[in-house]
Coordinates of C-alpha atoms and ligand atoms in Angstrom, one line a residue:
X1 CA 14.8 2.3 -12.4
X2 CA 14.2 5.5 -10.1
X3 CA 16.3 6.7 -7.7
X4 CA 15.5 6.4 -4.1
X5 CA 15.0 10.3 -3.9
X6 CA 15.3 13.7 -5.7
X7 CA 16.9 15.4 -3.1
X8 CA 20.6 15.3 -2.4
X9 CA 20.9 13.3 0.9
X10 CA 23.7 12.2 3.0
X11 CA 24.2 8.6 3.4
X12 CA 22.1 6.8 4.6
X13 CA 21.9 5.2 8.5
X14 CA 21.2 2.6 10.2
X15 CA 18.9 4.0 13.5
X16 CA 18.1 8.0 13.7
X17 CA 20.9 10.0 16.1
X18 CA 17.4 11.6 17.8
X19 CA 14.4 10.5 19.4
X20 CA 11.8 9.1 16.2
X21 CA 8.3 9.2 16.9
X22 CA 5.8 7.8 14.2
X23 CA 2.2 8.7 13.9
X24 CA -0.1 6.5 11.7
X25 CA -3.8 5.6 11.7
X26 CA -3.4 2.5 13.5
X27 CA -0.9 1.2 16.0
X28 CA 1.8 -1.0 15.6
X29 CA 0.3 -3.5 17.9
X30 CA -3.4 -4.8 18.2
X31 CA -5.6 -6.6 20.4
X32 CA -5.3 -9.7 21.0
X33 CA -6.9 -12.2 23.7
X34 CA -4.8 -15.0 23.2
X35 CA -1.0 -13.6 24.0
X36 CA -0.2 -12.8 27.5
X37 CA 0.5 -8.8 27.0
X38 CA -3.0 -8.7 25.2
X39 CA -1.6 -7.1 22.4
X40 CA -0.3 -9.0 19.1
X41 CA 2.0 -7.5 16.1
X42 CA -0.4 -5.6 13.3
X43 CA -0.4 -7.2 10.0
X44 CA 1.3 -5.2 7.3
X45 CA 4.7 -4.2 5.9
X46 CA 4.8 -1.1 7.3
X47 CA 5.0 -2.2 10.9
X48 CA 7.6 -4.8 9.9
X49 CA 9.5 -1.7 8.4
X50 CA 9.5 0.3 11.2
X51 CA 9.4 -1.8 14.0
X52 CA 13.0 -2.9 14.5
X53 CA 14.8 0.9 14.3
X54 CA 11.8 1.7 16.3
X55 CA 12.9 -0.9 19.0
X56 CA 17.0 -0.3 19.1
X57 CA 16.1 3.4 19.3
X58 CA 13.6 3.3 21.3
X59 CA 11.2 5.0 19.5
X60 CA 7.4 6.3 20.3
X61 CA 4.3 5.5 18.1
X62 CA 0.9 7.2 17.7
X63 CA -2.2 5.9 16.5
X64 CA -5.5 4.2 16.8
X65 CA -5.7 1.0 18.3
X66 CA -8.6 0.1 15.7
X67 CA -11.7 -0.6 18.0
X68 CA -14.0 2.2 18.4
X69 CA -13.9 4.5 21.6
X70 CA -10.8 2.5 22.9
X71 CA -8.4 4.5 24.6
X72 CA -6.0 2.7 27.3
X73 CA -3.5 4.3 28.5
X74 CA 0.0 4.7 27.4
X75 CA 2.1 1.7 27.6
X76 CA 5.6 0.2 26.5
X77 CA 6.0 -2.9 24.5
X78 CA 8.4 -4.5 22.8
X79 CA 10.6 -1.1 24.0
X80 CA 8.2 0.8 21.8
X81 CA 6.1 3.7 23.4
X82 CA 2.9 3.8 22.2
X83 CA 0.3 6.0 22.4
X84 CA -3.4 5.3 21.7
X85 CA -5.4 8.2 20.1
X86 CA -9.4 7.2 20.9
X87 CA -11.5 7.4 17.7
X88 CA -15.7 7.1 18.6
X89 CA -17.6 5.0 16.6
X90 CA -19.5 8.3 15.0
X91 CA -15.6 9.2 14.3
X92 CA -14.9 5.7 12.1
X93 CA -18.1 6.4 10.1
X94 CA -16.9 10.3 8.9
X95 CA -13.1 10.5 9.4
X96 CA -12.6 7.0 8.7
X97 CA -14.8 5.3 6.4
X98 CA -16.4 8.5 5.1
X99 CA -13.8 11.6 3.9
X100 CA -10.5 8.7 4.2
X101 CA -11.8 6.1 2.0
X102 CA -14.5 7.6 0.5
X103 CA -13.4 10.9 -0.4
X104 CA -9.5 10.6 -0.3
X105 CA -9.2 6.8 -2.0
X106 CA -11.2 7.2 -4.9
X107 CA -10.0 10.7 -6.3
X108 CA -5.8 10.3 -5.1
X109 CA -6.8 7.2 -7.5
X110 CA -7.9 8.6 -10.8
X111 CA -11.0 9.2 -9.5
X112 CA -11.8 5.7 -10.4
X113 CA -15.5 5.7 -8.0
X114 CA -16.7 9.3 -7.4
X115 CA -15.9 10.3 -4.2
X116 CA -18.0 11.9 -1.4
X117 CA -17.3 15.4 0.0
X118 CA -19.2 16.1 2.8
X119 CA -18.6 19.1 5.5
X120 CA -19.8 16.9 8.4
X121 CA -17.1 14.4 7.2
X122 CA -14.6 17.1 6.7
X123 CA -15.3 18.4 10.2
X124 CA -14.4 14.8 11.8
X125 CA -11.1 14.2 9.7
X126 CA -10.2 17.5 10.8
X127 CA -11.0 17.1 14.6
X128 CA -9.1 13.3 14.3
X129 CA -5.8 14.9 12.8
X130 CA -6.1 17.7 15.6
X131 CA -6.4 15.0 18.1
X132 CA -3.3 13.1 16.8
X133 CA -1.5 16.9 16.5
X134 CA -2.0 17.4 20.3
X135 CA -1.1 14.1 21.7
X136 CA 2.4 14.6 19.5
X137 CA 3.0 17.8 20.9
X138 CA 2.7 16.7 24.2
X139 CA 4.7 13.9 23.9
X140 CA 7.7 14.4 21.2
X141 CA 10.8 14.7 22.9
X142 CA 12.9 18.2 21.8
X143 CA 14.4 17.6 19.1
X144 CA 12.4 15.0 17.9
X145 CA 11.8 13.6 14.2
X146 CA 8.0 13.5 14.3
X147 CA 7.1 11.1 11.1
X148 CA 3.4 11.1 9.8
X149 CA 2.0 8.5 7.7
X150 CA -0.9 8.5 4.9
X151 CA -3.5 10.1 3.4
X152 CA -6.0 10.4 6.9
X153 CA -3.2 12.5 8.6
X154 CA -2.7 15.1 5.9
X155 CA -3.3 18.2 8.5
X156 CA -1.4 17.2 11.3
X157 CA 2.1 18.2 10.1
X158 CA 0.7 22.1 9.7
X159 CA -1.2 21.9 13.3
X160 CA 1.6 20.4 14.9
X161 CA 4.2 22.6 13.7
X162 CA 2.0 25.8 15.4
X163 CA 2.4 23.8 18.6
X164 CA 6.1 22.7 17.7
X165 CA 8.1 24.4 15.6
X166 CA 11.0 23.0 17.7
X167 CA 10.9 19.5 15.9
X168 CA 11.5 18.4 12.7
X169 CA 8.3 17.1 10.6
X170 CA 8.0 14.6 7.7
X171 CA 5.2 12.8 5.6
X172 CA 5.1 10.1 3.3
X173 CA 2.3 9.0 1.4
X174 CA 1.5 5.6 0.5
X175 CA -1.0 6.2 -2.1
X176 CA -0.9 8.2 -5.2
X177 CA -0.7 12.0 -5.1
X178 CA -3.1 13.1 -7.9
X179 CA -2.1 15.9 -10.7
X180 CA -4.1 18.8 -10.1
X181 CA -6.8 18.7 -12.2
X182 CA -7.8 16.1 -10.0
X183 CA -6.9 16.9 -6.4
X184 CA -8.5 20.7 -7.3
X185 CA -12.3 18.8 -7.0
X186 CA -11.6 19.0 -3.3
X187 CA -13.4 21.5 -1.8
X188 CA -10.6 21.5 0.8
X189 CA -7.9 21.8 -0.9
X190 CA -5.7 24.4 0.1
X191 CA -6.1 23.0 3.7
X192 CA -4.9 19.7 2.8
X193 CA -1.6 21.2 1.0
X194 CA -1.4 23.7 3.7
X195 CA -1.2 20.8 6.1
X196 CA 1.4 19.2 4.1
X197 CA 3.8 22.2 4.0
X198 CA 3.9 22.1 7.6
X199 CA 6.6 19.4 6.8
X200 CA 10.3 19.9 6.4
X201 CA 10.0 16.8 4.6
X202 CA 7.2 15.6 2.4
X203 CA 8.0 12.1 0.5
X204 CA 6.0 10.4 -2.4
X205 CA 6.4 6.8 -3.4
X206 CA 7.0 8.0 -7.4
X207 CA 8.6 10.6 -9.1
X208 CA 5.1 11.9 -10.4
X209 CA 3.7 11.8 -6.8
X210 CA 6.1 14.5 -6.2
X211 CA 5.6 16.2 -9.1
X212 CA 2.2 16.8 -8.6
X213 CA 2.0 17.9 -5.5
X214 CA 5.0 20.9 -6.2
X215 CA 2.4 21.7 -9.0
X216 CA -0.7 22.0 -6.8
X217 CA 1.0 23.6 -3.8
X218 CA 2.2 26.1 -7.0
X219 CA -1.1 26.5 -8.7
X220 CA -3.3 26.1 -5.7
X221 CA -1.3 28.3 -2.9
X222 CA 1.2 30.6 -5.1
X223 CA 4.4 28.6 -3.6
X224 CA 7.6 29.6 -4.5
X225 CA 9.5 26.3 -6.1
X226 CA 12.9 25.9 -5.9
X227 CA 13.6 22.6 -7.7
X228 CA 12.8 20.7 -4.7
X229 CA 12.2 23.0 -1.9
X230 CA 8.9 24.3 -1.9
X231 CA 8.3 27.4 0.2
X232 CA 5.2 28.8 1.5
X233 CA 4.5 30.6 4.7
X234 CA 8.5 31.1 5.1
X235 CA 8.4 27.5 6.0
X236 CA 10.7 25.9 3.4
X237 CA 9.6 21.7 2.7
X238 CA 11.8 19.2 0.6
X239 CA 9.8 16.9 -1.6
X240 CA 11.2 13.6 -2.8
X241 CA 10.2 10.2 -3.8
X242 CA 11.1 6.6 -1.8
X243 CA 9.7 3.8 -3.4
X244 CA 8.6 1.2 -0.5
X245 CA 9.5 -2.4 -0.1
X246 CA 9.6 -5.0 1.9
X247 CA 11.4 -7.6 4.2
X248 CA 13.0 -9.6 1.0
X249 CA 15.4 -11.3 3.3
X250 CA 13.0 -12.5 5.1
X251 CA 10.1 -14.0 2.8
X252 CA 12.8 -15.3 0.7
X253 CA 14.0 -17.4 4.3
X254 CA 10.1 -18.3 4.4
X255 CA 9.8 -19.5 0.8
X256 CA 12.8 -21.9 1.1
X257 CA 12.0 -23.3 4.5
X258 CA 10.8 -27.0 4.2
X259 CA 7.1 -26.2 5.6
X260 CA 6.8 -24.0 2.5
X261 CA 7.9 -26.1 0.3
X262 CA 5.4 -29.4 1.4
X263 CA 2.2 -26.6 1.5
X264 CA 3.2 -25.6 -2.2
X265 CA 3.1 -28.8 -3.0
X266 CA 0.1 -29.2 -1.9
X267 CA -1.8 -26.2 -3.1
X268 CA -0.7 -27.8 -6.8
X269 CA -2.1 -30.9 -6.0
X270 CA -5.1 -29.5 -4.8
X271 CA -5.6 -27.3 -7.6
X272 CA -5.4 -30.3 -9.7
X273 CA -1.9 -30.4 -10.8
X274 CA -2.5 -28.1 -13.8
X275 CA 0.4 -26.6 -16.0
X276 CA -0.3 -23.3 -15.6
X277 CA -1.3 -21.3 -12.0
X278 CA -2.5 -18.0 -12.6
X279 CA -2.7 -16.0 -9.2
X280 CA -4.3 -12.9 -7.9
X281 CA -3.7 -11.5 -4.2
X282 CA -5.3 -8.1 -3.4
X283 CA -7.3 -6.5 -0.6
X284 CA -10.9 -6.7 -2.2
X285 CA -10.3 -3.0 -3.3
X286 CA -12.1 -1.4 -6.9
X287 CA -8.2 0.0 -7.6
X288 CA -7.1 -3.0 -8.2
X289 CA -8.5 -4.3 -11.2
X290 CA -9.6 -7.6 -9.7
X291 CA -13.1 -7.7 -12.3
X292 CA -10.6 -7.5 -14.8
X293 CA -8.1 -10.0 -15.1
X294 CA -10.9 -12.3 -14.3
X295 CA -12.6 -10.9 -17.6
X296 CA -9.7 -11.4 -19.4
X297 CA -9.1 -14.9 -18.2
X298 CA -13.1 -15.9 -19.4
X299 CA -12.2 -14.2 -22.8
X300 CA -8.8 -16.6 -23.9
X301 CA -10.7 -19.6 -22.2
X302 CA -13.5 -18.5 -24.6
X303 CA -11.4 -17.7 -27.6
X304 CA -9.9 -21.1 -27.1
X305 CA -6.2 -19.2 -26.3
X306 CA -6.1 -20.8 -23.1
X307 CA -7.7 -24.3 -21.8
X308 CA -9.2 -25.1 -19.0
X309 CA -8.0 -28.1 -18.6
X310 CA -4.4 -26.9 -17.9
X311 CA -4.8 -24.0 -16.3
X312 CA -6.5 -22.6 -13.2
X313 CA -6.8 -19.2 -11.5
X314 CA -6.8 -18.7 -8.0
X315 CA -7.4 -14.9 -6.5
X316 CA -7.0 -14.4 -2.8
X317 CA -9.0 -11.3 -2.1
X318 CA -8.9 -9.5 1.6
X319 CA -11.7 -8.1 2.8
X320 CA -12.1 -4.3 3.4
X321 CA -14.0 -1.6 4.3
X322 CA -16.8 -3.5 3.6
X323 CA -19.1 -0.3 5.3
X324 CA -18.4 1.5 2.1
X325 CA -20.4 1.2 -0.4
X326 CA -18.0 0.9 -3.5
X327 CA -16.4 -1.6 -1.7
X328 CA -19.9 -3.8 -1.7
X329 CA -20.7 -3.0 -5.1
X330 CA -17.2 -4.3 -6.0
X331 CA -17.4 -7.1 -4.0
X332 CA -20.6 -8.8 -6.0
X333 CA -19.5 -8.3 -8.9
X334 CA -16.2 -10.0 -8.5
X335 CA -18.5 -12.7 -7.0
X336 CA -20.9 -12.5 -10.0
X337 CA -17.8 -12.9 -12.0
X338 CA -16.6 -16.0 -10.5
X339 CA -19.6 -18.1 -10.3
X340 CA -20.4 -16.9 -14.2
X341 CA -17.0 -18.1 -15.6
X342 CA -17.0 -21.3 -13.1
X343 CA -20.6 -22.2 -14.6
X344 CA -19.4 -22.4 -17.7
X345 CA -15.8 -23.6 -17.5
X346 CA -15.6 -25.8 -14.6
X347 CA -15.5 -29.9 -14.5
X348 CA -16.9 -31.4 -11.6
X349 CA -14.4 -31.6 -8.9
X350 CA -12.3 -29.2 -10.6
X351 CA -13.1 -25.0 -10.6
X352 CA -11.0 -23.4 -12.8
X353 CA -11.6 -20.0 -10.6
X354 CA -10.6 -20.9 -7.3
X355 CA -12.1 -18.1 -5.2
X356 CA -11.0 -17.5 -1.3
X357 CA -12.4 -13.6 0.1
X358 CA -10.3 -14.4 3.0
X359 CA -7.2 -13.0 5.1
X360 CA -4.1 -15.4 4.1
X361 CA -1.8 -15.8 7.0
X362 CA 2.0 -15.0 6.2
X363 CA 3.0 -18.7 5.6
X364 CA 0.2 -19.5 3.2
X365 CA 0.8 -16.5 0.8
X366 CA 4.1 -17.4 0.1
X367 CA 3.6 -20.8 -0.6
X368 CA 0.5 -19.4 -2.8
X369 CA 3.4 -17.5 -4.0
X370 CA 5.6 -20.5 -5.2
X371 CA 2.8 -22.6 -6.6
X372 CA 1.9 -19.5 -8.7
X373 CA 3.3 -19.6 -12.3
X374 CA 2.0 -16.6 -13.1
X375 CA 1.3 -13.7 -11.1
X376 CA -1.5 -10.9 -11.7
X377 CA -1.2 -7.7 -10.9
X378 CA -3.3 -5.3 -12.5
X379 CA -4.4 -2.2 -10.8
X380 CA -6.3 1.3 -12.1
X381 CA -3.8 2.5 -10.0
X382 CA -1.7 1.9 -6.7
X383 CA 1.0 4.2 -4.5
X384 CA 3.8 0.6 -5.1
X385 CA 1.8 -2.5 -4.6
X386 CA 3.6 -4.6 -2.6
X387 CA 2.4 -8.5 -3.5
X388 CA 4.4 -7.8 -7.0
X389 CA 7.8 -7.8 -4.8
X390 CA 6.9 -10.7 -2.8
X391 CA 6.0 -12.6 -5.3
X392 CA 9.4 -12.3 -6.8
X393 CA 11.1 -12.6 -3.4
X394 CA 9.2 -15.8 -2.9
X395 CA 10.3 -17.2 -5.7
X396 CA 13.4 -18.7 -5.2
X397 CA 13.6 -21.4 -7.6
X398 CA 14.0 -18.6 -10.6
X399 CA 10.9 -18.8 -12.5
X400 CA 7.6 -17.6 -12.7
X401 CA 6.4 -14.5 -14.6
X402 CA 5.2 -11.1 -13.2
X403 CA 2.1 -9.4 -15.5
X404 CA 2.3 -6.0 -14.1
X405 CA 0.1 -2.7 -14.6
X406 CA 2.4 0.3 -16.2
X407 CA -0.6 2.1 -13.0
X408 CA 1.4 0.4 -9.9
X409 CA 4.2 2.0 -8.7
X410 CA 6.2 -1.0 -8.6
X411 CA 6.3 -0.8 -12.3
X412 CA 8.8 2.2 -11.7
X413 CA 11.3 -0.6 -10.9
X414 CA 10.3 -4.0 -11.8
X415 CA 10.4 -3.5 -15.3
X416 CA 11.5 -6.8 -16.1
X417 CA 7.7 -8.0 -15.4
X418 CA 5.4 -7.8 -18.3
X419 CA 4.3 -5.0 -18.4
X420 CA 0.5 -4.1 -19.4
X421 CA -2.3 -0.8 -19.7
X422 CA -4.9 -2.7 -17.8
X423 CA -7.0 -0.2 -19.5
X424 CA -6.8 -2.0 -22.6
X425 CA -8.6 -5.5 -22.6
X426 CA -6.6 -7.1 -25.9
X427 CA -3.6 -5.9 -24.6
X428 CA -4.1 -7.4 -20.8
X429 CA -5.3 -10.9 -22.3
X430 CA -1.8 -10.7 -25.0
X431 CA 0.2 -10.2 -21.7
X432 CA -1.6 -13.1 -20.1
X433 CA -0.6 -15.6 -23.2
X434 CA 3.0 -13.6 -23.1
X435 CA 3.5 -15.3 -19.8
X436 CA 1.6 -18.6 -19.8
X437 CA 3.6 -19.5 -23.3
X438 CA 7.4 -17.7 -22.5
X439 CA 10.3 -19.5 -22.4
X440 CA 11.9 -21.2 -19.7
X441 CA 15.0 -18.9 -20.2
X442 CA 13.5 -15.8 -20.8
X443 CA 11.5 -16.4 -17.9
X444 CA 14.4 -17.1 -15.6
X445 CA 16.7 -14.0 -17.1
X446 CA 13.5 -11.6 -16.0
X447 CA 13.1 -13.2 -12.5
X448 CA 16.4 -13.0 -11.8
X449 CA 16.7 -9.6 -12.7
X450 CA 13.4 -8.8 -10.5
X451 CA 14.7 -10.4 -7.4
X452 CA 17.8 -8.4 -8.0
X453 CA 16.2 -5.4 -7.9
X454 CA 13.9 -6.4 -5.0
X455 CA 16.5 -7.2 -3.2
X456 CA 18.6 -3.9 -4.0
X457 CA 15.7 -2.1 -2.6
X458 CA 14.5 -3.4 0.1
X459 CA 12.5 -1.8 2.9
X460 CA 15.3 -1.5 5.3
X461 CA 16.9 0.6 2.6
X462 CA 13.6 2.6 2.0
X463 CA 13.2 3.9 5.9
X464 CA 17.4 4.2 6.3
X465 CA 16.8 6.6 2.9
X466 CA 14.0 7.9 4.4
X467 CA 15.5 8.8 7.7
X468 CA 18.7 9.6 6.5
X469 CA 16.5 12.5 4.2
X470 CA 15.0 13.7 7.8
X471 CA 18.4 14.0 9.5
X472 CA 19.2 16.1 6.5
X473 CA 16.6 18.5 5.8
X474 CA 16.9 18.6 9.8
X475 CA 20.2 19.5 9.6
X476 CA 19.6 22.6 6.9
X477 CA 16.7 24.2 9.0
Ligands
ADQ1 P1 -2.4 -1.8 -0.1 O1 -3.4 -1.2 -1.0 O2 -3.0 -2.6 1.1 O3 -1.3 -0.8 0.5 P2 -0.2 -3.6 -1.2 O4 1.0 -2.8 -1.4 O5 -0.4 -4.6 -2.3 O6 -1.6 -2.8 -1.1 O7 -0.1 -4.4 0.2 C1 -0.9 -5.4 0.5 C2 -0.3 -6.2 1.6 O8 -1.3 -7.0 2.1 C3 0.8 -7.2 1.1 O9 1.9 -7.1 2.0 C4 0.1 -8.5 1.1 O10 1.0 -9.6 1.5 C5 -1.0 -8.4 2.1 N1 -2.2 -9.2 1.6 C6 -2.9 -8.9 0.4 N2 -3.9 -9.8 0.3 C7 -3.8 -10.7 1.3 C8 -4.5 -11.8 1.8 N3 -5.6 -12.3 1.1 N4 -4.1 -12.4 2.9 C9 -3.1 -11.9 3.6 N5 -2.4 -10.9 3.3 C10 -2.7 -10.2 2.1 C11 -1.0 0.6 0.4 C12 -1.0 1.2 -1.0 C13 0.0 0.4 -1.8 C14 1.4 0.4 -1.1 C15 1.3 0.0 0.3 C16 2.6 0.3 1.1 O11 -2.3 1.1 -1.6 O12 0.1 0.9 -3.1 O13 2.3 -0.4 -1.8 O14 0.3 0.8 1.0 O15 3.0 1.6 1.0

């Protein structure tokens, strides 16, 4: 189990003693016709993180509303400030789609797809973060906490500290931080540690996130390291780790709720009442090892290990970036996948790949949740991977079994799940049988002991650590 972060921190708080202002590629709030401000809540648990110290502090956010060349005004809701940086459709093609999730994505995860370095996409991602730079200096508060999310605002803590050296900055990243071997591909490297070190605070979701980046700002930029200050530019920045979470109070309060309970009753019965419920939830993303788990299912129905008569596999996949190419590629041959193991398993009537490349709404993923008996989660590689801990916050009865990649974050902490080198095909389909044949009490001694720790750590704790770490290395400057 890790600790919540390498640096020695004072305790942590409920709301920040000075003004917070967040800054994120999209805004906490998104268009919506149908509600009566025109704005609805954006999906996601960061939002659901921040959103109520945010509200009792009255905080300020920063970010894109996610429609290209929008740029209303600023406006108040929910006593949040926000501010909407405009991002042109040309913009969403290079910064966006193009040197985010085409360059950044694949190589901050093992290089898994080969990414796509391009100057003209460089030059975009590098105008966006000055945009979102400039709009925070004009509007953080002195004194401020300025806190930047993710891997397409890398630059803005350096370019806003040269307009604002007054205010306190801090990063986290929500994705892997690669070693250096890696991250030195990029042929703008220094810049993007440079723009890191702008921070007085620069958190990682693992230990090794952290460690990697002290060795590239090291190797890369001659740093000085000081266990964990790093100081470059006499600008000292603190580097830690805080492992996100989510809301387990409250998707435990949705799984027990009676609707709940009558859908996941229903999904079984739909399924076809089988014995066994193997589920997949992911966005439709090449990191996470979707192609993979299906291959391993098709290989113990073939070997006989598993029968398709008692067992089904449902995988929920969320569509994305579906501009990029990867993602496209990906996409057909999950699809490829599906119909080729449904030919040859199904009955009629009765798929034993159920198949849904749709957006779940809250309600219906954790009754998915309940009705799954077994839970696949197999990335390459991901920064936590949160559907491991809501699965075992949904699942309030005490059973069900986690299969978890040693490649998620999350297996930092759940290590109750089995856990499994999706790199290694015999060793993914062993964990698969591990689960489907364990023990009633083994598998409610490891449940327990997952919802323990999920609910330990939940992400009220992560941003009170997380701020708590801010007020700190705040106080020390
Ligand atoms: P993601 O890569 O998006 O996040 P993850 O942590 O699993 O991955 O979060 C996905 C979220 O989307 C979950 O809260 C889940 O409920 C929801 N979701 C997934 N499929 C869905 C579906 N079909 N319908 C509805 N909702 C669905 C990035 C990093 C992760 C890191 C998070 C948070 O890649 O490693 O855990 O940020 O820091």
């Amino acid at each position: 189990m890790t600790e919540a972060a390498t640096t020695d921190l004072a305790p942590a708080k409920g709301n920040p003693t000075r003004p917070i202002v967040i800054a994120a590629n999209r805004l906490p709030v998104m268009r919506d016709d149908e509600t009566e401000t025109g704005w609805s809540p954006s999906p996601g648990g960061l939002v659901r993180a921040l959103l109520p110290m945010l509200r009792d502090s009255g905080g300020t956010w920063v970010g894109w509303t996610g429609e290209a060349d929008d740029a209303p005004a600023p406006f108040t809701i929910d006593g949040i400030d926000v501010h909407p940086v405009e991002i042109s459709t040309e913009e969403i093609e290079l910064y966006y789609e193009g040197f985010s999730n085409d360059g950044l994505w694949p190589l901050y995860h093992d290089a898994l797809r080969e990414s796509t370095f391009d100057a003209h996409q460089w030059d975009a991602y590098h105008r966006v973060n000055e945009r979102f730079a400039i709009t925070l200096a004009n509007i953080a508060p002195p004194d401020a906490i300025v806190w930047v999310h993710d891997y397409q605002l890398q630059l803005v803590p350096a370019m806003l500290r040269r307009q604002r050296p007054d205010v306190t900055i801090a990063f986290f990243l929500h994705i892997p931080f690669p070693p250096v071997e890696l991250f030195s591909r990029l042929p703008w490297r220094d810049q993007i540690i440079e723009g890191l070190l702008g921070c007085d605070l620069v958190g990682f979701q693992r230990p090794i996130g952290a460690a990697n980046f002290t060795a590239c700002a090291h190797q890369l930029l001659d740093a000085k390291v000081d266990d964990d200050v790093i100081t470059h530019a006499g600008h000292d920045s603190v580097v830690g780790h805080f492992p996100i979470s989510i809301d387990f109070a409250e998707v435990e309060e949705m799984a027990a709720g009676r609707a709940t309970r009558k859908l996941t009753s229903q999904f079984r019965t739909r399924l076809g009442d089988p014995e066994v419920i193997l589920l997949g939830v992911d966005r439709l993303d090449y990191t996470k090892g979707i192609g993979l788990r299906l291959r391993a299912f098709a290989a113990l129905l073939e070997s006989g290990e598993l029968d398709a008569e008692r067992c089904v596999m449902v995988q929920v996949a969320t569509p994305t970036r579906e501009a990029v190419e990867h993602y496209q590629d990906e996409r057909h041959e999950i699809e490829r996948l599906v119909g080729e193991i449904n030919g040859r398993y199904s009955r009629i009537g009765l798929p034993v790949v159920h198949y849904l490349y749709q957006t779940l709404s809250y309600d219906d993923l954790i009754a998915l949740y309940r009705a799954g008996d077994v839970m696949l989660v197999t990335p390459f590689r991901d920064g936590m991977n949160l559907v491991a801990k809501e699965y075992a916050a949904a699942h309030i009865d005490g059973d069900g079994v986690l299969v978890l990649s040693e490649f998620a974050g999350a297996a930092d902490e759940l290590t109750d799940a089995v856990l499994v080198n999706p790199h290694d095909d015999r060793a993914l389909q062993e964990a698969i049988i591990t689960a489907v044949e364990m023990h009633r009490g083994e598998r409610r001694t490891r449940m327990g002991a997952l919802r323990d720790q999920v609910r330990r750590m939940d992400v009220q704790g992560w941003a009170d650590r997380f701020l708590a770490a801010m007020e700190s290395v705040s106080e020390r400057a």
